[in-house]
PDB file of C-alpha atoms in Angstrom:
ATOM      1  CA  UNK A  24       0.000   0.000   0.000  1.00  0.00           C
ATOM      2  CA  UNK A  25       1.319   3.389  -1.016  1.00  0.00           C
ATOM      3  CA  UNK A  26      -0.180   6.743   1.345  1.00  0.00           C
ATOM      4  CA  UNK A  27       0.643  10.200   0.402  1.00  0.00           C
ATOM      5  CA  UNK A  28       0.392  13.462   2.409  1.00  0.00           C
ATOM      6  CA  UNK A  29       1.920  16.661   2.525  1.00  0.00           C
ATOM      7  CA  UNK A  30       4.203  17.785   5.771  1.00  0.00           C
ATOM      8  CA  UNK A  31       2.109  20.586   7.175  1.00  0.00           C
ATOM      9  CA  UNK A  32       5.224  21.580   8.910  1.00  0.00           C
ATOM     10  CA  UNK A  33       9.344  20.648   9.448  1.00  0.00           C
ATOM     11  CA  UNK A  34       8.163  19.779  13.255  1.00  0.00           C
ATOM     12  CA  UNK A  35       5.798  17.226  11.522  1.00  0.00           C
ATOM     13  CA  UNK A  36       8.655  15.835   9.218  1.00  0.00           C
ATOM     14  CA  UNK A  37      11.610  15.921  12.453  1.00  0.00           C
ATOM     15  CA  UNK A  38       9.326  12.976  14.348  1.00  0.00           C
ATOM     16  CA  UNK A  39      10.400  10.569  11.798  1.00  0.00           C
ATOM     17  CA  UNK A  40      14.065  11.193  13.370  1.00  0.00           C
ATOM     18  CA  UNK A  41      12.805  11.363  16.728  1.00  0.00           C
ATOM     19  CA  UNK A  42      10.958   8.103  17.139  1.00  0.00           C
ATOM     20  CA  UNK A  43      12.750   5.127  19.352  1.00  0.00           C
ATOM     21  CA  UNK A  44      12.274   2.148  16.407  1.00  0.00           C
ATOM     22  CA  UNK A  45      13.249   4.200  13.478  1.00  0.00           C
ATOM     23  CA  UNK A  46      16.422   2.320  11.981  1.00  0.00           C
ATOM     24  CA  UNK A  47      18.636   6.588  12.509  1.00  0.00           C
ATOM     25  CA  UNK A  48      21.746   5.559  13.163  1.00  0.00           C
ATOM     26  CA  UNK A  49      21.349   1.736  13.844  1.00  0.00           C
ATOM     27  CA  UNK A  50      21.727  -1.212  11.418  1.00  0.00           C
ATOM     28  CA  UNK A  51      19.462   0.348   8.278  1.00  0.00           C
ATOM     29  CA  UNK A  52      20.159   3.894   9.308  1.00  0.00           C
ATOM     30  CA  UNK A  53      18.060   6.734   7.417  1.00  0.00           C
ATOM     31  CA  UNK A  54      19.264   6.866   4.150  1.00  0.00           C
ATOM     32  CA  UNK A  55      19.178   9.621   1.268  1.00  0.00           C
ATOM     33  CA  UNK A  56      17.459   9.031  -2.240  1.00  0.00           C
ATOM     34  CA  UNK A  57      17.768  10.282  -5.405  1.00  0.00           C
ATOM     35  CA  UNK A  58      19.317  12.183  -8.519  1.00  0.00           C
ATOM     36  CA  UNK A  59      18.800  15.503  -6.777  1.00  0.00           C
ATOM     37  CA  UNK A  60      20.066  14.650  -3.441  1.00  0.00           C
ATOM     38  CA  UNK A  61      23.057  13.357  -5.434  1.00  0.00           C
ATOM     39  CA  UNK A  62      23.372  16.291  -7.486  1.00  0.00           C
ATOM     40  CA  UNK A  63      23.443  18.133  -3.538  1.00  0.00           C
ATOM     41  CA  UNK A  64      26.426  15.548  -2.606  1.00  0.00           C
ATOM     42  CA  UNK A  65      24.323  14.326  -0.293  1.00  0.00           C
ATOM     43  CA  UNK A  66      24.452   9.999  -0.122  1.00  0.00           C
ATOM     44  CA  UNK A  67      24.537   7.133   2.779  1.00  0.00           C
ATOM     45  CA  UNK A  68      23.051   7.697   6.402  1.00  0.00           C
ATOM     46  CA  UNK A  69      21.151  10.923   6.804  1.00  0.00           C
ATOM     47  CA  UNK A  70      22.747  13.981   8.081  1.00  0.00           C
ATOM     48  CA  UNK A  71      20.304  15.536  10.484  1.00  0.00           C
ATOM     49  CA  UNK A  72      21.611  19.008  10.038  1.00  0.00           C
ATOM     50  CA  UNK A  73      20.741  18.838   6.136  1.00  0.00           C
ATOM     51  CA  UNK A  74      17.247  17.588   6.609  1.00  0.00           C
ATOM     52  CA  UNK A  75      16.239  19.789   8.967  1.00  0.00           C
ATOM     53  CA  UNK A  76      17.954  22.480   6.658  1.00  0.00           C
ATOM     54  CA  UNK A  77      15.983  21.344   3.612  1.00  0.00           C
ATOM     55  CA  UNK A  78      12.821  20.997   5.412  1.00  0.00           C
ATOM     56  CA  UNK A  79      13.143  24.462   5.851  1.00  0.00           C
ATOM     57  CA  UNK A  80      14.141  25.083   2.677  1.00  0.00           C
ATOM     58  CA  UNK A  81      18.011  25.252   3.019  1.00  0.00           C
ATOM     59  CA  UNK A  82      20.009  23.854   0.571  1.00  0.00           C
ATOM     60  CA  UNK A  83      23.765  22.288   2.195  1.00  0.00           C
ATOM     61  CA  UNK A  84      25.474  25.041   0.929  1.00  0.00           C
ATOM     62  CA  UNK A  85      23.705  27.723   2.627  1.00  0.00           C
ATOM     63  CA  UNK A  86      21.364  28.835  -0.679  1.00  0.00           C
ATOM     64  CA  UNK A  87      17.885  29.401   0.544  1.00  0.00           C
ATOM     65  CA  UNK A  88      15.061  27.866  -1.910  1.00  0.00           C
ATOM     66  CA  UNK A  89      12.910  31.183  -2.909  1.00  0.00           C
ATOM     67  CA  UNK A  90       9.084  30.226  -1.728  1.00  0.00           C
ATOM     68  CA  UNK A  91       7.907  32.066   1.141  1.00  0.00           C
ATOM     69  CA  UNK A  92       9.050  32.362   4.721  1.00  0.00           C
ATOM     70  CA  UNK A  93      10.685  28.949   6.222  1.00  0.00           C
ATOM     71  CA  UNK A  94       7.485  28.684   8.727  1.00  0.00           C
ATOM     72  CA  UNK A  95       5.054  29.079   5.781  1.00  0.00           C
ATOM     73  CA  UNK A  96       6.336  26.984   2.968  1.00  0.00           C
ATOM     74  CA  UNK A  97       5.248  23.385   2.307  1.00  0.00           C
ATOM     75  CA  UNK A  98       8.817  20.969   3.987  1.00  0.00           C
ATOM     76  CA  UNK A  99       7.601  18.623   1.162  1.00  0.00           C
ATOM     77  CA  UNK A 100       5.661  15.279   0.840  1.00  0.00           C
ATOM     78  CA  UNK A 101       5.467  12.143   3.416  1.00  0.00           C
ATOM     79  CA  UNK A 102       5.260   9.034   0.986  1.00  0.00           C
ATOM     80  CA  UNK A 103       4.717   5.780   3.182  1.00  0.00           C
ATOM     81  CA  UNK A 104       5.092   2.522   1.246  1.00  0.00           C
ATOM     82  CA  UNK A 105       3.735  -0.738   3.792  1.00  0.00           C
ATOM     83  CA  UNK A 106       3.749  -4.082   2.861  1.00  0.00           C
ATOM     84  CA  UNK A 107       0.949  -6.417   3.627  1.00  0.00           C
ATOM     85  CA  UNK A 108       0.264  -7.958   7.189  1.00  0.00           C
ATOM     86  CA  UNK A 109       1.794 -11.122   6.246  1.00  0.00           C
ATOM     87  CA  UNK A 110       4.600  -9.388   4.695  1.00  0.00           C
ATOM     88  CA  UNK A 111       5.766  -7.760   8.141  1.00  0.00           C
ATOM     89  CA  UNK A 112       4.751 -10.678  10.229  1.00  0.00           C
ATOM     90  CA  UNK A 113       7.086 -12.981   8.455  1.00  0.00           C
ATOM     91  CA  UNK A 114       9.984 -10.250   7.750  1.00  0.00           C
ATOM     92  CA  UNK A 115      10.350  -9.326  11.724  1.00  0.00           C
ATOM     93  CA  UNK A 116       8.497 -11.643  13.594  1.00  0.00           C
ATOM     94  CA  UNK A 117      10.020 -14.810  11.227  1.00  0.00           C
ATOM     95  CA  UNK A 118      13.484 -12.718  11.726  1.00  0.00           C
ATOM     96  CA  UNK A 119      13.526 -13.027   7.348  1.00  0.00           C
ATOM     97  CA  UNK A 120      16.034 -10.313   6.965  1.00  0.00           C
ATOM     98  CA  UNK A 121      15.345 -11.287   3.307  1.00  0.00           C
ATOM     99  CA  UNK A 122      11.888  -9.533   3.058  1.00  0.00           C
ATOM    100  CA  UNK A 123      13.096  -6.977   4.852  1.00  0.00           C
ATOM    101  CA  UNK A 124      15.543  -6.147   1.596  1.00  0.00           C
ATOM    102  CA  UNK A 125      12.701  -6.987  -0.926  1.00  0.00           C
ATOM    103  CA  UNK A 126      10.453  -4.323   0.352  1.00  0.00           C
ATOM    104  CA  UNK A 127      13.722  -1.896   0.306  1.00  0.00           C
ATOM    105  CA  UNK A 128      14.415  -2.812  -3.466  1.00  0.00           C
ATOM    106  CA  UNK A 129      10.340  -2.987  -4.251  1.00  0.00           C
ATOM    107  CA  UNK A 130      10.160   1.198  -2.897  1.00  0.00           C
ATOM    108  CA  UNK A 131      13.895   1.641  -4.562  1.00  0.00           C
ATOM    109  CA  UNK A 132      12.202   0.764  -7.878  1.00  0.00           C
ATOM    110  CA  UNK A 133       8.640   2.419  -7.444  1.00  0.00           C
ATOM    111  CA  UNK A 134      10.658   5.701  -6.379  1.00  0.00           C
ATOM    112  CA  UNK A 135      12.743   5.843  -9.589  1.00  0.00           C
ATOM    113  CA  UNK A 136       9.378   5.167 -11.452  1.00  0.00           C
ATOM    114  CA  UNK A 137       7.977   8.403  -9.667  1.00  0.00           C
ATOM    115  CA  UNK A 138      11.178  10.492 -10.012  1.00  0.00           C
ATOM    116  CA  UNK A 139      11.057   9.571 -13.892  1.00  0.00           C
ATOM    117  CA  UNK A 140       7.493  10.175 -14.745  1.00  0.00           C
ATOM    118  CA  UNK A 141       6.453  12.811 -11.964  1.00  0.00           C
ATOM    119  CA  UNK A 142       9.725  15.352 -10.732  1.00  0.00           C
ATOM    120  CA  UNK A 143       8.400  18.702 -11.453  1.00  0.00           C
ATOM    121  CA  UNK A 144       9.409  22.392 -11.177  1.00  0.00           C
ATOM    122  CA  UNK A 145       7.277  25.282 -12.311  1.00  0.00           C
ATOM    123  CA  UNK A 146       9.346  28.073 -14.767  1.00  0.00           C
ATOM    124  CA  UNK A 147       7.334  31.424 -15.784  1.00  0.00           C
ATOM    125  CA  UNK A 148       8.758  33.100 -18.435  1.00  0.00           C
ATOM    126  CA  UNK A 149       7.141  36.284 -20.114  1.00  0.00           C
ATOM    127  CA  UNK A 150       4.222  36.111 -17.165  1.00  0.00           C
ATOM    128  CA  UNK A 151       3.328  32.442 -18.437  1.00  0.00           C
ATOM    129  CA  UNK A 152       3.559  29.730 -15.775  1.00  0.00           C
ATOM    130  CA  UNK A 153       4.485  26.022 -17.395  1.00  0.00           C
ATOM    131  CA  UNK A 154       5.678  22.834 -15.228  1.00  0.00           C
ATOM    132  CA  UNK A 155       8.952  21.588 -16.306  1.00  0.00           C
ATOM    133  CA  UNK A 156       9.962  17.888 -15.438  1.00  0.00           C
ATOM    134  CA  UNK A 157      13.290  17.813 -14.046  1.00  0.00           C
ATOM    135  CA  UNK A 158      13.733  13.846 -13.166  1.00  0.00           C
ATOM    136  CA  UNK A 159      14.924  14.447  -9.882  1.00  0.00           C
ATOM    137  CA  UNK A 160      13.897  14.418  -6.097  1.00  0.00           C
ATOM    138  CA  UNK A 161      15.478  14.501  -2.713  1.00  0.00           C
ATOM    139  CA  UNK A 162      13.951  11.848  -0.646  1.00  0.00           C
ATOM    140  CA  UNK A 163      14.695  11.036   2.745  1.00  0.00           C
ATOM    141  CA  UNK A 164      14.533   7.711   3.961  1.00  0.00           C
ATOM    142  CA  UNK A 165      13.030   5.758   7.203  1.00  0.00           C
ATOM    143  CA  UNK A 166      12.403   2.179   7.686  1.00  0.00           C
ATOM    144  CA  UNK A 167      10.081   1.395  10.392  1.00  0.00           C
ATOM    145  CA  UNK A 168       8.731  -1.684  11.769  1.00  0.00           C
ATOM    146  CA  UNK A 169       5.901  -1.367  14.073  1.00  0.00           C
ATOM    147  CA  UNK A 170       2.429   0.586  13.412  1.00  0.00           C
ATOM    148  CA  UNK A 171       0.883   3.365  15.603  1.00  0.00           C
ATOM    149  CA  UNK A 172      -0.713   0.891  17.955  1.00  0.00           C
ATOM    150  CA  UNK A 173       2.547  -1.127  17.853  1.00  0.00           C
ATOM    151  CA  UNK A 174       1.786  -3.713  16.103  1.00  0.00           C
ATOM    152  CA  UNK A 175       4.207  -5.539  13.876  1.00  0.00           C
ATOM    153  CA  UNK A 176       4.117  -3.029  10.453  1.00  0.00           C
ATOM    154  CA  UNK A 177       7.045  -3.245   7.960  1.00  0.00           C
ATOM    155  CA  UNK A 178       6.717   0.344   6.253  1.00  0.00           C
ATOM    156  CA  UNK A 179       9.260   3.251   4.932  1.00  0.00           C
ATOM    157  CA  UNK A 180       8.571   6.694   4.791  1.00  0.00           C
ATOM    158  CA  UNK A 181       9.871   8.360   2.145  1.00  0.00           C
ATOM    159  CA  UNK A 182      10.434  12.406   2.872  1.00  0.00           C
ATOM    160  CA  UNK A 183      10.757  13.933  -0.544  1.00  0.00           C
ATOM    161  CA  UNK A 184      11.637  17.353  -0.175  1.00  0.00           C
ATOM    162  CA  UNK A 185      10.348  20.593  -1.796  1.00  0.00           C
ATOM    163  CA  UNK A 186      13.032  20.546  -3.812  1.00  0.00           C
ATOM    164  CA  UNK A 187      14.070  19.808  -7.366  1.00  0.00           C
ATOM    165  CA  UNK A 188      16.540  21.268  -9.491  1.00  0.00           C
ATOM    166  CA  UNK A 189      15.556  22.630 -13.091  1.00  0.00           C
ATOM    167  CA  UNK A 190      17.405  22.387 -16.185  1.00  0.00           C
ATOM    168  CA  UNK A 191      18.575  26.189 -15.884  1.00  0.00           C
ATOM    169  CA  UNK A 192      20.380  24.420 -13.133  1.00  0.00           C
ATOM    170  CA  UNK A 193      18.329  26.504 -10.649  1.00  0.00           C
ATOM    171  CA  UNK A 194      16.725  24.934  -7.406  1.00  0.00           C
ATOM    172  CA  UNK A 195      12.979  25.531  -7.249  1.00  0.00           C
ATOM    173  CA  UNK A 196       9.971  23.780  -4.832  1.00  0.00           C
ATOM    174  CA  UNK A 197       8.648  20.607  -6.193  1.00  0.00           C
ATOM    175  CA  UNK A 198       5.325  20.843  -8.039  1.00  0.00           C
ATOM    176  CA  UNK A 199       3.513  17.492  -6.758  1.00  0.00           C
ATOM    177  CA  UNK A 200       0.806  17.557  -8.605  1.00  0.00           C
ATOM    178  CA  UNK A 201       1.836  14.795 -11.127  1.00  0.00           C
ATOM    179  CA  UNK A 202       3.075  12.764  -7.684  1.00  0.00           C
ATOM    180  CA  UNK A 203      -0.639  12.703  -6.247  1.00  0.00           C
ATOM    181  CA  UNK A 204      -2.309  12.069 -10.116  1.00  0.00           C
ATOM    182  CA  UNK A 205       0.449   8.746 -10.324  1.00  0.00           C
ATOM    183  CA  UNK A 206      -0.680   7.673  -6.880  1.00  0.00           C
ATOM    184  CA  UNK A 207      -2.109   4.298  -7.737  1.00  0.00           C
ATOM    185  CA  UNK A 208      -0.257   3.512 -10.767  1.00  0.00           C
ATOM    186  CA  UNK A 209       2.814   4.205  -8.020  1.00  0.00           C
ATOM    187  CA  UNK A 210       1.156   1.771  -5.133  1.00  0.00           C
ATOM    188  CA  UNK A 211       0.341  -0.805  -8.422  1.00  0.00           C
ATOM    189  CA  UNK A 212       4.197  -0.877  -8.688  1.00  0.00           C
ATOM    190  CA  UNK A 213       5.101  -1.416  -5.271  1.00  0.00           C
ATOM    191  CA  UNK A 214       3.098  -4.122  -4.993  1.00  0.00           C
ATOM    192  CA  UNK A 215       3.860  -5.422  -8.552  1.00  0.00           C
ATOM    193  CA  UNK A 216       7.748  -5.332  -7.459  1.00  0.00           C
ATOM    194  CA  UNK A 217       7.390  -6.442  -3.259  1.00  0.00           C
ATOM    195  CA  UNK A 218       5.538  -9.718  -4.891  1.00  0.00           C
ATOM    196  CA  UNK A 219       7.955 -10.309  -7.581  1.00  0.00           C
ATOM    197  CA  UNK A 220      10.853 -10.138  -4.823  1.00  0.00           C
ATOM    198  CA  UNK A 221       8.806 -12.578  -2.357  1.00  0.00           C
ATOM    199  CA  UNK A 222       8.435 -15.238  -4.961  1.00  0.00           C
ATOM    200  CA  UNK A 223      12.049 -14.947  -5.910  1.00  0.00           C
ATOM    201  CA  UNK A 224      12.813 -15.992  -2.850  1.00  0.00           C
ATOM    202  CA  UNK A 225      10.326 -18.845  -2.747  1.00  0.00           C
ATOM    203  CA  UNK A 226       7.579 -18.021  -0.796  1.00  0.00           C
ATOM    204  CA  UNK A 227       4.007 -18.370  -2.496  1.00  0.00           C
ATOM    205  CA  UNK A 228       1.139 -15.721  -2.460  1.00  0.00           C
ATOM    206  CA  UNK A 229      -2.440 -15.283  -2.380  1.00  0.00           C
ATOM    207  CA  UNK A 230      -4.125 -12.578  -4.358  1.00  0.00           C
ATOM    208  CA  UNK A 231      -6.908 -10.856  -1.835  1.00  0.00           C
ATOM    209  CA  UNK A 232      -7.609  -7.885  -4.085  1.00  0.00           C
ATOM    210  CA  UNK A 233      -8.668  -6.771  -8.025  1.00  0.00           C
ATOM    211  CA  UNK A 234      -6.025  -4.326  -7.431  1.00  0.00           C
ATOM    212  CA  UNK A 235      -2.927  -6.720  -6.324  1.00  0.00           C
ATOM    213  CA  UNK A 236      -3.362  -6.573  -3.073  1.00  0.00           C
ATOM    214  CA  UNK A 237      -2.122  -9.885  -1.715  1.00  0.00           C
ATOM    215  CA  UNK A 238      -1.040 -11.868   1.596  1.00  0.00           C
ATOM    216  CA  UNK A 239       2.010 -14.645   1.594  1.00  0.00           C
ATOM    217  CA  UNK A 240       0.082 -18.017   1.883  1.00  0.00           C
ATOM    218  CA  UNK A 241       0.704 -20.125   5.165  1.00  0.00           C
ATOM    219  CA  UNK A 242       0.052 -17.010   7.336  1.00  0.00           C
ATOM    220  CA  UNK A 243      -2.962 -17.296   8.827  1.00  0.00           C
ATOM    221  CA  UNK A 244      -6.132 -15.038   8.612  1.00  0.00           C
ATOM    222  CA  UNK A 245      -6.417 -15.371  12.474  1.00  0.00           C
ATOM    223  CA  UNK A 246      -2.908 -14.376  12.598  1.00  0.00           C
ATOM    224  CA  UNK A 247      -3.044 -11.152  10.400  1.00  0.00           C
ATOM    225  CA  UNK A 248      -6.112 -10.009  12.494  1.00  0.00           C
ATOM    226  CA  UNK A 249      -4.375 -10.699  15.846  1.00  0.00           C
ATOM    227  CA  UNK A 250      -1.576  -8.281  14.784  1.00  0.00           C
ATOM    228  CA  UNK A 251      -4.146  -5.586  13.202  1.00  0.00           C
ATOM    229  CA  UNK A 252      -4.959  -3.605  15.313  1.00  0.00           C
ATOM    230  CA  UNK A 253      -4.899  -0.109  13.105  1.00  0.00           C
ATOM    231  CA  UNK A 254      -6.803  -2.437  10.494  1.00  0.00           C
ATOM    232  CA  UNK A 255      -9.797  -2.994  12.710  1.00  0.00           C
ATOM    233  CA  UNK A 256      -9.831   0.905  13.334  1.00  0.00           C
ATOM    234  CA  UNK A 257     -10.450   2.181   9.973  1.00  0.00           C
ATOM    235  CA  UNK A 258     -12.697  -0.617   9.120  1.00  0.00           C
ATOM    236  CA  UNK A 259     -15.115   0.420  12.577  1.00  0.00           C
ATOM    237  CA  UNK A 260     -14.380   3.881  10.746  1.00  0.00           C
ATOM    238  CA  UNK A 261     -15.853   2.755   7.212  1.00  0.00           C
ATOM    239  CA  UNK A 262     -18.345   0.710   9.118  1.00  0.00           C
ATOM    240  CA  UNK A 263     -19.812   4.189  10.581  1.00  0.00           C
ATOM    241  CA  UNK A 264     -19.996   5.818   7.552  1.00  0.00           C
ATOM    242  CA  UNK A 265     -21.366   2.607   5.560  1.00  0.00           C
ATOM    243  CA  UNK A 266     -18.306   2.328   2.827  1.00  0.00           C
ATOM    244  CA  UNK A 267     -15.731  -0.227   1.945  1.00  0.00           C
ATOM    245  CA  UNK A 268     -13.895   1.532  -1.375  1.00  0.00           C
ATOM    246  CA  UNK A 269     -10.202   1.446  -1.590  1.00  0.00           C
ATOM    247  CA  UNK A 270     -10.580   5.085  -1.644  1.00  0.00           C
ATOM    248  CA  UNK A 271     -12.449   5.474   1.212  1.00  0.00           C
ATOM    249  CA  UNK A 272     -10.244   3.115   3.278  1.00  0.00           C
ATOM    250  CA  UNK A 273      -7.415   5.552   2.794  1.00  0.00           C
ATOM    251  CA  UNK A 274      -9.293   8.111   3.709  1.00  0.00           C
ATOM    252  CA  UNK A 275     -10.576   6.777   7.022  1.00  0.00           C
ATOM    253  CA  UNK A 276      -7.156   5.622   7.357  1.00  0.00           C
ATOM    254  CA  UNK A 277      -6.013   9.356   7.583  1.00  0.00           C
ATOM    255  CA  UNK A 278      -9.068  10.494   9.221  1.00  0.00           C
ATOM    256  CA  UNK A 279      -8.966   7.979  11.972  1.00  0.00           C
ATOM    257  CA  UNK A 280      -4.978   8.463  12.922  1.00  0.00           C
TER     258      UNK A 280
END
């Protein structure tokens, strides 16, 4: 499953450092993603000092990104990838380091996907506005392993930043429109990918969904529900307000947090 919101704020976007099980600093550290934090020399474990910088719209070199004051502009987007129930139960509590790295190479791959089709920068020239795509992002990394409620939850946020650079070489904000439009062809990868890496390693899976959705077989029904407890929230949510869309699970999913 692939969720997308925008930071309302950097204080929003510094929790993801903050919390006790993110990987900061430990065995799968925070990481940094993509052409544009390449083209910033920025690679390996996050620095904190440049997030914080960027989410404020700093770039490491001191430049500040035009856009408003540093309390009013957007930090960027919060793109959280999670793989099925069944997924995370048998990744951390079946100690199978090996999912682990297939849901790491499944978001790799539906990342460069986004960063090819949907990286764009708005240029005005003579008082016309036009989006210009730029095929790069900053992204910012976190692998976490437990839900809200605690449960088991194998999910990465990826933090891409308000910032891409143009091919006048200039840094401008992000324009994420094409990013929220390529939402479900994006999640449609993920999934597409995370399955592809499961069965490469041998394990066989059940298709639960029209739209891919799926669970690794031999994991129980009783088991997945035990360890769901965010699940039974939004559906008591969609319950209450008589739906059961995909779309509307997403949005009791936000509604509910």
């Amino acid at each position: 499953m692939l969720s997308i919101s925008n930071l309302k704020n950097k204080d929003q976007a510094k929790t993801y450092y903050e919390r006790d099980d993110y990987y900061a600093g430990k065995d799968c550290p925070a990481t940094w993603w993509g052409r544009g934090a390449s083209e910033l020399g920025l690679s390996g474990n996050l620095d904190r000092d440049a997030y914080e910088g960027l989410l404020d719209g700093h770039l490491p070199d001191g430049t500040r990104l035009p856009g408003g004051q540093a309390n009013e502009r957007r930090p960027g987007l919060d793109l959280t990838f999670s793989a099925p129930k069944s997924v995370s139960l048998t990744g951390l509590l079946g100690e199978d380091d090996r999912v682990w790295q297939a849901h790491r190479e499944a978001v790799s791959r539906t990342l460069s996907w986004i960063e090819q089709t949907s990286s764009k920068a708005r240029v005005t020239e003579d008082e016309r506005t036009r989006t210009e795509h730029t095929g790069n992002l900053v992204v910012a990394r976190f692998d976490h392993e437990t839900s809200r409620e605690l449960d088991p939850q194998m999910h990465t946020h990826a933090v891409v930043m308000n910032a891409t650079r143009r091919s006048d070489g200039n840094w401008r904000a992000l324009s994420n429109e094409e990013i929220y439009r390529n939402k479900m062809a994006a999640g449609a990868i993920y999934r597409a990918e995370l399955a592809h890496g499961l069965r490469a390693l041998g394990y066989e899976l059940t298709r639960t969904h029209p739209d891919g959705r799926f669970e690794i077989e031999g994991v129980s029904r009783e088991q997945i529900e035990r360890f769901s407890t965010r699940r039974a929230q939004i559906e008591r949510a969609l319950d209450e307000k008589g739906l059961s869309s995909a779309k509307a699970s997403e949005t009791a999913a936000l509604d509910s947090r």
